[in-house]
mmCIF file of C-alpha atoms in Angstrom:
data_model
loop_
_atom_site.group_PDB
_atom_site.id
_atom_site.type_symbol
_atom_site.label_atom_id
_atom_site.label_comp_id
_atom_site.label_asym_id
_atom_site.label_seq_id
_atom_site.Cartn_x
_atom_site.Cartn_y
_atom_site.Cartn_z
ATOM 1 C CA MET A 24 -6.527 -0.385 24.589
ATOM 2 C CA THR A 25 -2.826 0.600 24.641
ATOM 3 C CA PRO A 26 -1.410 3.542 22.177
ATOM 4 C CA ILE A 27 0.061 0.893 19.755
ATOM 5 C CA GLN A 28 -2.936 -1.178 19.529
ATOM 6 C CA PHE A 29 -4.869 1.766 18.311
ATOM 7 C CA ILE A 30 -1.941 3.026 16.081
ATOM 8 C CA LEU A 31 -2.017 -0.641 14.197
ATOM 9 C CA ILE A 32 -5.614 -0.661 14.001
ATOM 10 C CA ILE A 33 -5.744 2.786 12.458
ATOM 11 C CA GLY A 34 -2.946 1.435 9.980
ATOM 12 C CA PHE A 35 -4.837 -1.279 8.825
ATOM 13 C CA LEU A 36 -8.233 0.519 8.614
ATOM 14 C CA PHE A 37 -6.123 3.323 6.544
ATOM 15 C CA THR A 38 -4.731 0.522 4.293
ATOM 16 C CA GLY A 39 -8.137 -0.971 3.883
ATOM 17 C CA LEU A 40 -9.607 2.355 3.153
ATOM 18 C CA PHE A 41 -6.879 3.073 0.404
ATOM 19 C CA TYR A 42 -7.490 -0.485 -1.331
ATOM 20 C CA PHE A 43 -11.207 0.349 -1.468
ATOM 21 C CA VAL A 44 -11.071 3.921 -2.760
ATOM 22 C CA ARG A 45 -7.775 3.179 -4.940
ATOM 23 C CA LEU A 46 -6.140 6.234 -4.410
ATOM 24 C CA ARG A 47 -3.835 6.856 -7.406
ATOM 25 C CA ASN A 48 -1.883 9.972 -6.161
ATOM 26 C CA ARG A 49 1.675 10.238 -6.970
ATOM 27 C CA ILE A 50 2.492 12.968 -4.705
ATOM 28 C CA ALA A 51 0.934 11.072 -1.764
ATOM 29 C CA ASP A 52 3.117 8.095 -2.733
ATOM 30 C CA VAL A 53 6.333 10.441 -2.804
ATOM 31 C CA LEU A 54 5.095 11.964 0.259
ATOM 32 C CA LEU A 55 4.694 8.787 2.002
ATOM 33 C CA LEU A 56 8.339 7.620 0.868
ATOM 34 C CA PHE A 57 9.983 10.681 2.080
ATOM 35 C CA ILE A 58 8.423 10.270 5.537
ATOM 36 C CA LEU A 59 9.329 6.647 5.713
ATOM 37 C CA ILE A 60 12.968 7.416 4.485
ATOM 38 C CA ALA A 61 13.240 10.334 7.168
ATOM 39 C CA ALA A 62 11.999 8.102 9.892
ATOM 40 C CA ALA A 63 14.430 5.373 8.700
ATOM 41 C CA VAL A 64 17.291 7.844 8.940
ATOM 42 C CA LEU A 65 16.423 9.293 12.280
ATOM 43 C CA PHE A 66 15.888 5.909 13.745
ATOM 44 C CA ILE A 67 19.383 4.647 12.478
ATOM 45 C CA LEU A 68 21.127 7.691 13.797
ATOM 46 C CA PHE A 69 19.167 7.627 17.318
ATOM 47 C CA PRO A 70 18.274 4.147 17.911
ATOM 48 C CA GLU A 71 17.439 5.024 21.453
ATOM 49 C CA TRP A 72 14.624 6.913 19.970
ATOM 50 C CA THR A 73 12.899 3.659 18.809
ATOM 51 C CA SER A 74 12.783 2.294 22.547
ATOM 52 C CA LEU A 75 11.439 5.490 23.890
ATOM 53 C CA LEU A 76 8.802 5.972 21.162
ATOM 54 C CA ALA A 77 8.087 1.996 21.984
ATOM 55 C CA ASN A 78 7.729 2.559 25.637
ATOM 56 C CA LYS A 79 5.227 5.410 25.220
ATOM 57 C CA LEU A 80 3.202 3.618 22.867
ATOM 58 C CA GLY A 81 3.149 0.540 25.066
ATOM 59 C CA VAL A 82 5.343 -1.693 23.413
ATOM 60 C CA GLY A 83 8.339 -3.431 25.039
ATOM 61 C CA ARG A 84 11.151 -3.041 22.784
ATOM 62 C CA GLY A 85 11.993 -0.450 19.971
ATOM 63 C CA THR A 86 12.772 -3.698 17.771
ATOM 64 C CA ASP A 87 9.217 -4.823 18.271
ATOM 65 C CA LEU A 88 7.929 -1.305 17.190
ATOM 66 C CA VAL A 89 9.678 -1.370 14.145
ATOM 67 C CA LEU A 90 8.542 -4.969 13.205
ATOM 68 C CA TYR A 91 4.779 -3.832 14.056
ATOM 69 C CA ILE A 92 5.240 -0.900 11.618
ATOM 70 C CA CYS A 93 6.688 -2.911 8.980
ATOM 71 C CA ILE A 94 4.047 -5.465 9.002
ATOM 72 C CA VAL A 95 1.533 -2.645 8.275
ATOM 73 C CA LEU A 96 3.646 -1.124 5.696
ATOM 74 C CA PHE A 97 3.986 -4.503 4.069
ATOM 75 C CA TYR A 98 0.302 -4.996 4.063
ATOM 76 C CA PHE A 99 -0.141 -1.826 2.661
ATOM 77 C CA VAL A 100 2.316 -2.547 -0.303
ATOM 78 C CA ILE A 101 0.843 -5.951 -0.883
ATOM 79 C CA LEU A 102 -2.614 -4.445 -1.161
ATOM 80 C CA LYS A 103 -1.280 -1.667 -3.487
ATOM 81 C CA LEU A 104 0.162 -4.243 -5.828
ATOM 82 C CA TYR A 105 -2.971 -6.231 -6.001
ATOM 83 C CA ALA A 106 -4.999 -3.360 -6.893
ATOM 84 C CA ARG A 107 -2.777 -2.505 -9.456
ATOM 85 C CA MET A 108 -2.760 -6.174 -10.781
ATOM 86 C CA ARG A 109 -6.315 -6.154 -10.753
ATOM 87 C CA LYS A 110 -6.294 -3.016 -12.700
ATOM 88 C CA LEU A 111 -4.019 -4.472 -15.485
ATOM 89 C CA GLU A 112 -6.168 -7.685 -15.801
ATOM 90 C CA GLN A 113 -9.198 -5.501 -16.235
ATOM 91 C CA GLN A 114 -7.361 -3.517 -19.154
ATOM 92 C CA ILE A 115 -6.196 -6.698 -20.746
ATOM 93 C CA THR A 116 -9.635 -8.139 -20.822
ATOM 94 C CA ASP A 117 -11.107 -4.947 -22.124
ATOM 95 C CA LEU A 118 -8.343 -4.796 -24.936
ATOM 96 C CA ILE A 119 -8.948 -8.706 -25.940
ATOM 97 C CA ARG A 120 -12.756 -8.175 -25.799
ATOM 98 C CA LYS A 121 -12.358 -5.341 -28.182
ATOM 99 C CA GLN A 122 -9.941 -7.028 -30.578
ATOM 100 C CA ALA A 123 -12.301 -9.994 -30.677
ATOM 101 C CA MET A 124 -15.354 -7.794 -31.614
ATOM 102 C CA ASP A 125 -13.219 -6.205 -34.383
ATOM 103 C CA GLU A 126 -12.368 -9.633 -35.538
ATOM 104 C CA VAL A 127 -16.236 -10.620 -35.739
ATOM 105 C CA GLU A 128 -16.930 -7.529 -37.489
ATOM 106 C CA LYS A 129 -14.247 -7.949 -40.189
ATOM 107 C CA ILE A 130 -15.796 -11.707 -40.714
ATOM 108 C CA MET A 131 -19.340 -10.377 -40.993
ATOM 109 C CA LYS A 132 -18.076 -7.943 -43.519
ATOM 110 C CA LYS A 133 -16.645 -10.553 -45.762
#
């Protein structure tokens, strides 16, 4: 197993674990965003670093490494948005159910 395969598998496992645990830590989100921005700035300023890192991880080109990382990050974002959408759906369902029960109680009191 090449290092990039190990890293990508860990990335997807982390994403899946995050989804199941539904970590809602704003500090972790800000920290992750800061790390991603810092890495992006470094790779923009020193593009040869992506090729060096890619070669050490067993990937042919730095561009391919960036693509692989983006795939993992997009998957993470999609799952995070899906979890948020499910939570909102549950809140709407609970609200409508409560409203319906209140309406029934009003009718029964008349």
